[in-house]
Coordinates of C-alpha atoms in Angstrom, one line a residue:
X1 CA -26.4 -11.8 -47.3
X2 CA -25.0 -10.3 -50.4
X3 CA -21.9 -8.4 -49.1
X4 CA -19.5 -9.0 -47.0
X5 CA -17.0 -6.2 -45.7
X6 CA -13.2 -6.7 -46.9
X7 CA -10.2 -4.3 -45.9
X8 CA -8.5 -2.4 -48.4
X9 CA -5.1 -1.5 -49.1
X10 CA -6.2 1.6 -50.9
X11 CA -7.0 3.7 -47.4
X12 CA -5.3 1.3 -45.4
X13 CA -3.5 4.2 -43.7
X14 CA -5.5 7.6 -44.4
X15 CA -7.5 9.7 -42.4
X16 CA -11.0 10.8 -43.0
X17 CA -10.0 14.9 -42.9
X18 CA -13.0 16.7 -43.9
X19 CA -12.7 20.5 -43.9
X20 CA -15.3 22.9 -42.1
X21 CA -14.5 25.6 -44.1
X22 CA -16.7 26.4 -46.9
X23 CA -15.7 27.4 -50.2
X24 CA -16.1 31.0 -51.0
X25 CA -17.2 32.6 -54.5
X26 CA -13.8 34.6 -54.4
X27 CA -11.8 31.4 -53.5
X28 CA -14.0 29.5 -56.5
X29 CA -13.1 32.1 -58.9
X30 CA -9.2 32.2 -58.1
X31 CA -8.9 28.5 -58.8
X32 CA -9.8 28.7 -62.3
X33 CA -6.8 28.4 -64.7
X34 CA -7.4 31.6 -66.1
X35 CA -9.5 34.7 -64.4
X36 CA -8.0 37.7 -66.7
X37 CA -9.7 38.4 -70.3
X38 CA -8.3 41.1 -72.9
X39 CA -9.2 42.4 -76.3
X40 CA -9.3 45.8 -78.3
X41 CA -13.1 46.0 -77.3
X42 CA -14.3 45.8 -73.5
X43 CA -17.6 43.4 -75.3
X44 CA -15.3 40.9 -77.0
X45 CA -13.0 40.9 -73.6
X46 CA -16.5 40.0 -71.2
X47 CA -17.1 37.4 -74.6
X48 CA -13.9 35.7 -73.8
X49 CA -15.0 35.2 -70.7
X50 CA -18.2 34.2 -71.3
X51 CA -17.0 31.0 -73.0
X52 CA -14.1 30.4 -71.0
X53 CA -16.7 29.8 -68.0
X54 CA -18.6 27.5 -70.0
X55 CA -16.5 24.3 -69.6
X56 CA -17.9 24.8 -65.7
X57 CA -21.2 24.2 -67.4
X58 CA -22.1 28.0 -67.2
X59 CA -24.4 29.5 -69.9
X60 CA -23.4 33.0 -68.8
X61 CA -24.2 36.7 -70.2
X62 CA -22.8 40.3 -69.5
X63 CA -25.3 42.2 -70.9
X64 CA -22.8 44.6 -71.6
X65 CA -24.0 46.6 -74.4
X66 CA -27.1 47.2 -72.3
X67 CA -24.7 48.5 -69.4
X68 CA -22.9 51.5 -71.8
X69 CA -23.5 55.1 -70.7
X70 CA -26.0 56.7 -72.3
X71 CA -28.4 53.2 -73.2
X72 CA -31.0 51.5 -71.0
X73 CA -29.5 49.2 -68.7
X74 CA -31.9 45.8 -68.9
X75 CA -32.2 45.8 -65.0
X76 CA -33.6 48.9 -64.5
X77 CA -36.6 47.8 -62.2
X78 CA -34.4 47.1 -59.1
X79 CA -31.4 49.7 -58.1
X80 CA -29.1 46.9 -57.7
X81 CA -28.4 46.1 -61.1
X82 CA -28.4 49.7 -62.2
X83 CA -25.1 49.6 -63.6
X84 CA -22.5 53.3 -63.9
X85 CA -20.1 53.7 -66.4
X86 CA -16.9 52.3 -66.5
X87 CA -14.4 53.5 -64.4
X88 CA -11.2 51.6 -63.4
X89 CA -12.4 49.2 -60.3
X90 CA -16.1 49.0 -61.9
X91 CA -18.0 46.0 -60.6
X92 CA -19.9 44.3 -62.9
X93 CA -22.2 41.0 -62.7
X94 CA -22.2 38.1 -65.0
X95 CA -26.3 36.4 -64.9
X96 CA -27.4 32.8 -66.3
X97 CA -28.8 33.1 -69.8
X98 CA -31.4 30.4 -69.7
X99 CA -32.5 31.8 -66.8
X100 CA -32.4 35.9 -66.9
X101 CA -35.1 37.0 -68.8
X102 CA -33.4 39.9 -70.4
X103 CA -31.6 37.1 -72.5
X104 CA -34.4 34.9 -72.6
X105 CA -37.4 36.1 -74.4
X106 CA -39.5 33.2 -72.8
X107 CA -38.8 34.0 -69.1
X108 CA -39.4 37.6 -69.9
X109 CA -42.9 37.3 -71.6
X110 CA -43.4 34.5 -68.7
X111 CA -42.8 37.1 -65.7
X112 CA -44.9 39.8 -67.4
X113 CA -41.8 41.7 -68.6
X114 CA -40.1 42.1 -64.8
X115 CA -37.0 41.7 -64.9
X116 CA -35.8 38.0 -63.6
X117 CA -32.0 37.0 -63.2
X118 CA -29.5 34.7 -61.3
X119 CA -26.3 36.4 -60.9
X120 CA -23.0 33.4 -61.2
X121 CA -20.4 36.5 -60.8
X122 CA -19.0 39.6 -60.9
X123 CA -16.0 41.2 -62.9
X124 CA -14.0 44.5 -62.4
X125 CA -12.5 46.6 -65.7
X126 CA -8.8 47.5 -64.6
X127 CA -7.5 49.9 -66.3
X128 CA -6.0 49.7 -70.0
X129 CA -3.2 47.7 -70.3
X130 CA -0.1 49.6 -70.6
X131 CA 1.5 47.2 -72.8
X132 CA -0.9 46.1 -75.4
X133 CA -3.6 48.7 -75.2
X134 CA -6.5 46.3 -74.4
X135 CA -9.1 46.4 -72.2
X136 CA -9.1 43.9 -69.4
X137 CA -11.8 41.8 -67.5
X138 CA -11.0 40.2 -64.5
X139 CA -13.2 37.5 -62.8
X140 CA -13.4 38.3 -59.2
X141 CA -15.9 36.0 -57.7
X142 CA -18.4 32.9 -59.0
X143 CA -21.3 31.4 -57.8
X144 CA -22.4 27.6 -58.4
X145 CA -25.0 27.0 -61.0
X146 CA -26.8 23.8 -62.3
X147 CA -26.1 24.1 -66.4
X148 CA -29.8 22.6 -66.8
X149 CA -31.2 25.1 -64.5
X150 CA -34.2 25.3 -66.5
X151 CA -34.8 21.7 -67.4
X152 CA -33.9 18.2 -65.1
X153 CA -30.4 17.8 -64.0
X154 CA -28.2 15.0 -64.8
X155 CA -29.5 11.9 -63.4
X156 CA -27.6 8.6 -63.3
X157 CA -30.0 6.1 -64.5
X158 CA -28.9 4.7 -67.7
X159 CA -29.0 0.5 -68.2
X160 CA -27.0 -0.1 -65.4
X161 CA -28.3 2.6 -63.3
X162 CA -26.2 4.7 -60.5
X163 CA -23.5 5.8 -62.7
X164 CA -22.4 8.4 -66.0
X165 CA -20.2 8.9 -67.9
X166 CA -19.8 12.8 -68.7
X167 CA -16.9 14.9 -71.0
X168 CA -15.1 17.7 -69.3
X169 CA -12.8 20.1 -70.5
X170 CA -8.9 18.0 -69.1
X171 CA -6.6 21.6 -69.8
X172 CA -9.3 23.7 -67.9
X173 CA -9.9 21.4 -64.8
X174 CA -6.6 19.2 -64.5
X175 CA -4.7 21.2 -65.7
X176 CA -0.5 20.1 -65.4
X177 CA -0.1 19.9 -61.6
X178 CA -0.3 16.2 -62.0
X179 CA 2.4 16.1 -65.1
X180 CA 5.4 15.2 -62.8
X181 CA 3.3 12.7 -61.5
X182 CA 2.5 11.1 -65.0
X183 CA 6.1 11.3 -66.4
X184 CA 7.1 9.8 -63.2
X185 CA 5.0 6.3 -64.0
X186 CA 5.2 6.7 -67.4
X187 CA 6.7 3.5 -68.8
X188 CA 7.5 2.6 -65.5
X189 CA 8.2 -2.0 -65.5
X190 CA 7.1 -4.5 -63.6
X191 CA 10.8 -4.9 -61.9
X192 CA 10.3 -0.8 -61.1
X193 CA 7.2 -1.6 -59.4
X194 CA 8.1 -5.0 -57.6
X195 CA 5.5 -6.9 -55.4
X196 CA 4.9 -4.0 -52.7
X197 CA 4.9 -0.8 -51.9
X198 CA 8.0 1.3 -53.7
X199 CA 9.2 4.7 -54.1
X200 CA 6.6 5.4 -57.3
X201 CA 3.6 4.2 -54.9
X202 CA 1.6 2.4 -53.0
X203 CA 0.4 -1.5 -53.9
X204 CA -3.6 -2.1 -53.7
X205 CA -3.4 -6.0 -53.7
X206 CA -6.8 -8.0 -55.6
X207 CA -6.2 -11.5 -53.8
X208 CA -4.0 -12.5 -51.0
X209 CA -1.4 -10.5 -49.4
X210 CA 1.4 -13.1 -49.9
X211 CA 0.7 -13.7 -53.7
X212 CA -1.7 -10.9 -55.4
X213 CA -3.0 -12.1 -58.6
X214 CA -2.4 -9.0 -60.1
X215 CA -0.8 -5.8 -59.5
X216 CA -2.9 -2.2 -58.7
X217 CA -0.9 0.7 -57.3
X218 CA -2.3 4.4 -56.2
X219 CA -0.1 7.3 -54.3
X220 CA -2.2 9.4 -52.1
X221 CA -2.7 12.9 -53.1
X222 CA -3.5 14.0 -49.4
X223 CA 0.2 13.2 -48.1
X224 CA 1.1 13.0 -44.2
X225 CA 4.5 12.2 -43.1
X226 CA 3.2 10.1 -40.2
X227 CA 0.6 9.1 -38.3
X228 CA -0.4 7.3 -34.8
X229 CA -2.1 4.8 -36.7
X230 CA 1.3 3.7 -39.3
X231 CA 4.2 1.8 -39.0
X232 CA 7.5 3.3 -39.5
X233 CA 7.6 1.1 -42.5
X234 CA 4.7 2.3 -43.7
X235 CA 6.2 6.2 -43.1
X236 CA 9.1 5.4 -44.8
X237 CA 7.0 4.2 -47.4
X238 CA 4.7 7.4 -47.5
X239 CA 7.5 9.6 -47.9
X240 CA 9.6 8.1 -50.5
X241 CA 6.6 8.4 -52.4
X242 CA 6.2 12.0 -51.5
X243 CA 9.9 12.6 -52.0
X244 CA 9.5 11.1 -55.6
X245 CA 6.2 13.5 -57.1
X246 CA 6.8 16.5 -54.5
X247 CA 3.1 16.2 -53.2
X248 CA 4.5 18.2 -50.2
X249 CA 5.8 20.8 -52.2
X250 CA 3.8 24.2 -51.6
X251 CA 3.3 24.8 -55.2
X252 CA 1.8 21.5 -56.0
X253 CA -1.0 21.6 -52.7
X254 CA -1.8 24.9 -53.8
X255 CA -2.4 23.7 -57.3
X256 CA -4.2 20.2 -56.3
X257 CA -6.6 22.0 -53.8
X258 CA -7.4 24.6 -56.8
X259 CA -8.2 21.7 -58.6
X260 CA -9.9 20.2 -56.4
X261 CA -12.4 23.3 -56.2
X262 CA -12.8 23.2 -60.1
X263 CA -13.6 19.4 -60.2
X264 CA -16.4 20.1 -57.2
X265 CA -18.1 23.3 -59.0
X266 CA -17.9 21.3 -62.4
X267 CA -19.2 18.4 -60.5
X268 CA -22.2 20.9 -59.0
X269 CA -22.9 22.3 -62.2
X270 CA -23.6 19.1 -64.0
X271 CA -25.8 17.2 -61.8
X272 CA -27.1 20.2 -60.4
X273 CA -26.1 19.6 -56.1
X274 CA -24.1 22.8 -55.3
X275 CA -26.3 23.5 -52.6
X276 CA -25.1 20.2 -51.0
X277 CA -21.6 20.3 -51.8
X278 CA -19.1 22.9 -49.4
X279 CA -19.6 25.9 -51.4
X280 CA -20.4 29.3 -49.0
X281 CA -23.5 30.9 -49.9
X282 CA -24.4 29.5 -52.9
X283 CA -26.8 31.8 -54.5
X284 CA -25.6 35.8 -55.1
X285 CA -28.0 38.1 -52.9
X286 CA -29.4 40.2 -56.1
X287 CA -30.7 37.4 -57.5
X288 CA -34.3 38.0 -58.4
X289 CA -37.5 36.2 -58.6
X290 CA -35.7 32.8 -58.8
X291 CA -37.9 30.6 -61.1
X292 CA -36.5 27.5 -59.3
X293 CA -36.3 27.0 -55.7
X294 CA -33.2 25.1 -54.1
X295 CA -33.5 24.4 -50.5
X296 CA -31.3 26.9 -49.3
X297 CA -31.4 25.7 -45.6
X298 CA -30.1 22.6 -45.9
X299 CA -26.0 21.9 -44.7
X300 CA -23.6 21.0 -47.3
X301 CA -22.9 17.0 -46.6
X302 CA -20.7 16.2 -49.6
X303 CA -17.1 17.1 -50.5
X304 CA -14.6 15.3 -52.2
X305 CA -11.8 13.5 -50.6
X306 CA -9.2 10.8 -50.8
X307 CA -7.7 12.1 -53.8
X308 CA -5.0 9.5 -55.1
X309 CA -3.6 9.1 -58.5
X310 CA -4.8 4.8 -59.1
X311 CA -2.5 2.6 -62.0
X312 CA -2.2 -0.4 -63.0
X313 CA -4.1 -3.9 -62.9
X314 CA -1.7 -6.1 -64.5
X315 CA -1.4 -9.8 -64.0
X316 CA 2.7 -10.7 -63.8
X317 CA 3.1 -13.7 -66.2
X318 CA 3.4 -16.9 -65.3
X319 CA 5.4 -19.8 -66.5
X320 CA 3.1 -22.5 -66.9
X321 CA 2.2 -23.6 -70.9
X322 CA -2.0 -23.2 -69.9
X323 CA -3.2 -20.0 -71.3
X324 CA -3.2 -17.3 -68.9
X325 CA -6.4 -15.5 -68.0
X326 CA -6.3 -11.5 -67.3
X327 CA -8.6 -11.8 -63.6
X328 CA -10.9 -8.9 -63.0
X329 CA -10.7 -7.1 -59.7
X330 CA -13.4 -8.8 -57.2
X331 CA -16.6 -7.1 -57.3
X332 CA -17.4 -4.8 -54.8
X333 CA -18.7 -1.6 -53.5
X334 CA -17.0 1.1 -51.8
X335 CA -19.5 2.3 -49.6
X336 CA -20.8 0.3 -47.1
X337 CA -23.2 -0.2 -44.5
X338 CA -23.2 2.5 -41.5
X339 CA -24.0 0.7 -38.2
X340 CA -26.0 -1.8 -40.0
X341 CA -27.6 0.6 -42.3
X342 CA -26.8 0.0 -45.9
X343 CA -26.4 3.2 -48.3
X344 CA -30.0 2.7 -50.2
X345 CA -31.5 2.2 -46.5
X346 CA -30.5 5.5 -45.0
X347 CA -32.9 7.8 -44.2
X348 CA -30.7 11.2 -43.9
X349 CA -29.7 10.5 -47.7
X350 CA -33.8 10.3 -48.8
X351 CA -34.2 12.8 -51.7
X352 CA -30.5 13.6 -51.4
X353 CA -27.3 13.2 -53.4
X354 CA -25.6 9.6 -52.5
X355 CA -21.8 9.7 -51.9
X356 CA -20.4 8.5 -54.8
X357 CA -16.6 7.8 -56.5
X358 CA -15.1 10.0 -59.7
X359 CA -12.5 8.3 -61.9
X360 CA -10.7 10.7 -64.5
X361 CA -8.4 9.2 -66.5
X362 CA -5.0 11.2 -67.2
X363 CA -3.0 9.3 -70.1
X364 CA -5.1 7.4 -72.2
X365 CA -8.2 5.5 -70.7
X366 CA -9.5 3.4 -67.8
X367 CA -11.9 0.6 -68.3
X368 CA -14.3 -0.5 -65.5
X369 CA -16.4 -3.2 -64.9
X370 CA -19.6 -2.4 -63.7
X371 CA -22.0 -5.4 -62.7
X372 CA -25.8 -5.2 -62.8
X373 CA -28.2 -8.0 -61.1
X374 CA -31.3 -9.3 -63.8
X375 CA -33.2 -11.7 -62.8
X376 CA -30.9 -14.0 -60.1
X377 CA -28.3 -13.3 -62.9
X378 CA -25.2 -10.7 -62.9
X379 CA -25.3 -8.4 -65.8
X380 CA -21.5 -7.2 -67.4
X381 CA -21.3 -3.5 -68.1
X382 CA -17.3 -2.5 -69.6
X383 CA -17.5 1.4 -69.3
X384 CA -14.6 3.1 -70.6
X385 CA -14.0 6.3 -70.2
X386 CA -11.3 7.9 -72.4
X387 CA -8.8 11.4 -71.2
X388 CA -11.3 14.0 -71.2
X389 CA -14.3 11.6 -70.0
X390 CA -15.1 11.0 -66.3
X391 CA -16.6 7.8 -64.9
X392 CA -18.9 9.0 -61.5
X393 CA -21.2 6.2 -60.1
X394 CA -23.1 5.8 -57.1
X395 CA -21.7 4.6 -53.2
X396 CA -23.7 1.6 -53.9
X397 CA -22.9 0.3 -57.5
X398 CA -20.8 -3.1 -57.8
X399 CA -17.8 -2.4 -60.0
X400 CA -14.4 -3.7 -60.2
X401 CA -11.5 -2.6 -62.0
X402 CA -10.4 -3.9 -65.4
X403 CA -6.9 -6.1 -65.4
X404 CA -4.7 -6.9 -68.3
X405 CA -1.6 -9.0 -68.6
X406 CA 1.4 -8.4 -68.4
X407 CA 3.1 -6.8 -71.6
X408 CA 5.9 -4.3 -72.6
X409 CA 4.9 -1.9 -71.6
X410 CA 2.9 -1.8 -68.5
X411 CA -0.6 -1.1 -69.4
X412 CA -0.9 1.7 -66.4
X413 CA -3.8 3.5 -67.8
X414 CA -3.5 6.4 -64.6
X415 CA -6.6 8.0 -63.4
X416 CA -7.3 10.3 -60.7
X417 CA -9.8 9.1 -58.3
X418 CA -11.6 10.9 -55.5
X419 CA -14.4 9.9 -53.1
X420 CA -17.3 11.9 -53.1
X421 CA -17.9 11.6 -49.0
X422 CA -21.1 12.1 -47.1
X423 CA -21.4 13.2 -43.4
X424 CA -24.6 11.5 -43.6
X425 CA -23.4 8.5 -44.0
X426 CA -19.6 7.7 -42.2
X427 CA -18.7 4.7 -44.0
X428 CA -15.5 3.4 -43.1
X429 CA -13.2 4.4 -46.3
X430 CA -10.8 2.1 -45.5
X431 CA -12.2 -1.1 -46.2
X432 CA -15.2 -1.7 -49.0
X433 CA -18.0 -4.2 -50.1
X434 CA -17.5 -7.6 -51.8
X435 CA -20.6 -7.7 -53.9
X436 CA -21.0 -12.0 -52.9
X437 CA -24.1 -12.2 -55.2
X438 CA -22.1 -11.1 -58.6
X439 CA -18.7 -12.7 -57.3
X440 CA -20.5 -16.3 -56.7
X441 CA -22.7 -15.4 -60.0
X442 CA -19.1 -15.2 -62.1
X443 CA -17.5 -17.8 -60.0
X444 CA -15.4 -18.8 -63.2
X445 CA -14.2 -15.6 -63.6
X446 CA -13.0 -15.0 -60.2
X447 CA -11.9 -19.1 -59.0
X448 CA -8.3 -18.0 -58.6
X449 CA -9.5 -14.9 -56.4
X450 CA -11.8 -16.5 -53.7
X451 CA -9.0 -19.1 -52.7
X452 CA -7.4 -16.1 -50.9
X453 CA -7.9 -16.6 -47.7
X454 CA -8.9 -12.7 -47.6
X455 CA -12.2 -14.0 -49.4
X456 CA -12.7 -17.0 -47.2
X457 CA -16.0 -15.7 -45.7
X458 CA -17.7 -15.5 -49.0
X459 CA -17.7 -18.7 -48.8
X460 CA -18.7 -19.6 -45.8
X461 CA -21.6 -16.9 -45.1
X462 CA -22.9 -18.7 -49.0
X463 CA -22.0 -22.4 -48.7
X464 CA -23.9 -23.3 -51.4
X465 CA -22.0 -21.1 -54.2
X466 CA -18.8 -23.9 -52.9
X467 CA -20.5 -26.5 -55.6
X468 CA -21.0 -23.5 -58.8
X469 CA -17.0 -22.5 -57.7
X470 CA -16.0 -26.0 -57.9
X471 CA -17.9 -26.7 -61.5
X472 CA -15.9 -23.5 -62.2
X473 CA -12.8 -25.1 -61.9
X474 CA -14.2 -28.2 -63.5
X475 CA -14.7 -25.8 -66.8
X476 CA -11.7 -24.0 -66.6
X477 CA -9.5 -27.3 -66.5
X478 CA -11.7 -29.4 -68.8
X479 CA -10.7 -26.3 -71.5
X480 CA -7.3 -26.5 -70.5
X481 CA -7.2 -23.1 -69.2
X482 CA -5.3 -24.3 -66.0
X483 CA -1.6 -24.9 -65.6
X484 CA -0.2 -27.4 -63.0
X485 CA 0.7 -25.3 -60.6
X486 CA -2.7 -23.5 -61.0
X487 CA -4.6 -26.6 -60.8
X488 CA -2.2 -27.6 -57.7
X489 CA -3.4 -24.7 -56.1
X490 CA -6.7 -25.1 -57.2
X491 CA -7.7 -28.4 -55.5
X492 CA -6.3 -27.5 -52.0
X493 CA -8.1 -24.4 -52.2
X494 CA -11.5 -26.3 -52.5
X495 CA -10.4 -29.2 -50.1
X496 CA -9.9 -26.3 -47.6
X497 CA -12.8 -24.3 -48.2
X498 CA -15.0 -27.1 -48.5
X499 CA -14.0 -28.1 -44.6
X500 CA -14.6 -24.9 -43.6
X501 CA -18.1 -25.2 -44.8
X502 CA -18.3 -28.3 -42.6
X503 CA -16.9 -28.1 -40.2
X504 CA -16.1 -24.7 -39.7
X505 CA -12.7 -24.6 -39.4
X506 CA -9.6 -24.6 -41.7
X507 CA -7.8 -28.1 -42.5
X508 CA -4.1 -27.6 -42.6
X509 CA -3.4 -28.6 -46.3
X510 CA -0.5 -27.1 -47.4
X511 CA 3.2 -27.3 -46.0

């Protein structure tokens, strides 16, 4: 057995709320930052555009000098790209360059000069602004399109396999609805932030509940004021933290769910999946003699969800004279086994896009560990992904996030973190997947975590990994890495677990 299923304080009191409503191209285009283009010259306004659409990933065209009264129009061979002269709500289509073979002499000689073309949107001229004089281009509506439509899609099989690392455009997709949020935590301390939940956030303990060996805090994004399922401490809890970054504010859930819809059409784009991602009719009906074929008939499965701002992973000092080591989070996976069936098992997800977890940091950087099995041994990965990167790995991947010690100031290092969430597979967000294999594998890394009695069943469903913990702490004190109270701690942690392997039940040590 190499995992065993722990609960987490991250979901500990969300909801799974997945929407039935699809997103629609007009929806997709209002949630860009910026839908209205002007210049002196209607071409250098559709230009504008052009490349402000290409930090979705879009490689798009107008084709507007083909479009002028009195010239040939490129499209010509099908009356619904015939385009009329301009008049003050004309419609217009933006098509894929790579794969349009007006723009691409390649596709055109391929197809035996028909025309061939993927429409991604349509624009309307307005009339001349009163105020500057220029013409203006307005997006109207936008269609998901894989960036390598022509060529594979990003896969995410590097050395560790399962996850990348890909640069996005921060301004254009984050945005500033999250600045209060970030000048909130900004150089928050550890006496702001206590031992538990506060007003900033929410406290995502890595160790026992009583005594967390370090300190991770997220707020949710998704905000309820209460629920059947929470205490009224845990309301009051909720709402402070509401209260204290507005999430229920109606400008801010507009702007999150707007950015929510960019991140999921960048995220389509990329890695080429928008036909399985909530977008409403994902391909324009003009579109011509398609050179690729997505399976069109196939349900959308995945959408983002969870959203919650995630800081921290600091270890508070402590007052021994051994050097202090900065502890990892455990190991672990967030998806887990559906009635049995692990994520790599299920058979709905065969030739599909797994459900997966996007990390985007907002300040500076987030570092995560990412572990890879070689040969009965657990391989190290440290990805770090800087502001304008994004970390996205598979359901499936062992990780754990990166701690530091305590300093002044708090190394926060915020990042915005969604789940990418399958309906094929239901796992239960709000617990996740201690990878056993790579914790027991780096027992001397993680000695101080598995005395929690949260991890006691790690060691009893792999008795023998007791002995490599125990030479753990054997190493770790022989280097005099251990402080008394550590090493206190230490031997009644492996007296009690070692009678639990036994005899099955827990000896009474302490107290």
């Amino acid at each position: 057995l190499s995992h065993t299923t722990i609960p987490s304080t991250t979901d500990k009191h969300s909801t799974m709320v997945l929407s039935n409503t699809l997103i629609s191209p007009t929806e997709l285009a209002d949630s860009l930052l910026k839908t209205t283009y002007s210049a002196d010259r209607e071409t250098v306004a559709f230009g504008l555009l052009c490349a402000g659409l290409s930090v979705y990933g879009y490689d798009a065209t107008h084709m507007i000098a083909k479009h002028l009264p009195g010239k040939p129009s490129a499209p010509i061979t099908d009356k619904r790209h015939i385009a009329t002269k301009f008049t003050r709500h004309n419609t217009q289509f933006l098509y894929c360059k790579k794969c349009t073979s007006h723009s691409n002499p390649v596709l055109a000689k391929t197809y035996g000069g028909n025309f061939q073309c993927t429409v991604i949107g349509t624009v309307v001229f307005p009339k001349t602004n009163d105020v500057t004089d220029n013409k203006e281009v307005i997006l109207t509506s936008l269609y998901p399109h894989p960036t390598e439509c022509c060529n594979s899609t990003l896969h995410m099989n590097n050395e560790t396999g399962g996850w990348a690392k890909i640069p996005f455009d921060f301004e254009s997709i984050i945005g500033k609805s999250l600045d209060r949020i970030i000048h909130n935590i900004s150089g928050l301390t550890s006496a702001d932030l206590g031992n538990g939940d506060n007003k900033y956030a929410k406290l995502l303990t890595s160790g026992s509940d009583e005594q967390p060996h370090d300190r991770r805090f997220f707020i949710p994004i998704d905000p309820f004021k209460s629920s059947d399922i929470m205490t009224d401490e845990d309301t009051s809890s909720q709402d402070n933290v509401n209260d204290t970054h507005g999430l229920l504010d109606d400008t801010f859930v507009k702007e999150f769910q707007q950015l929510r819809t960019r991140l999921t059409l960048f995220l389509a784009n990329q890695r080429g999946i928008e036909t399985e991602l909530q977008f409403e009719k994902p391909h324009h009906p003009d579109n011509i003699g398609l050179h690729w074929k997505p399976l069109l008939e196939e349900e959308p499965h995945l959408s983002l969800v969870n959203p919650s701002v995630l800081f921290g992973g600091y270890m508070p000092k402590h007052k021994g004279r051994g050097k202090q080591l900065a502890v990892n989070q455990i190991p672990h996976c967030d998806f887990g086994a559906v009635n049995g069936t692990a994520l790599s098992d299920n058979i709905h997800l065969r030739n599909k896009t797994l459900p997966c977890t996007v990390l985007l940091p907002l300040l500076d950087h987030r570092t995560l560990m990412i572990y890879k099995d070689d040969d009965d041994k657990t391989v190290q990965h440290e990805v770090k992904a800087n502001k304008g990167e994004l970390i996205i790995f598979d359901g499936d991947v062992s990780h754990g996030g990166k701690s530091y010690l305590e300093t002044t100031p708090l190394q926060l290092h915020p990042c915005l973190h969604f789940y990418m969430y399958s309906t094929l597979h239901k796992s239960d967000l709000s617990s996740f997947d201690v990878d056993v294999h790579a914790t027991c594998n780096l027992a001397e890394q993680f000695a101080t975590v598995l005395k929690s009695n949260k991890y006691t069943m790690i060691n009893k469903e792999l008795p023998r990994r007791i002995a490599d913990v125990d030479q753990a702490y054997t190493r770790l004190n022989k280097a005099g890495l251990l402080n008394d109270e550590v090493k206190k701690e230490s031997i009644l942690a492996m007296e009690e677990l070692l009678c639990l392997m036994k005899t099955g039940t827990r000896m009474k040590l302490r107290g």
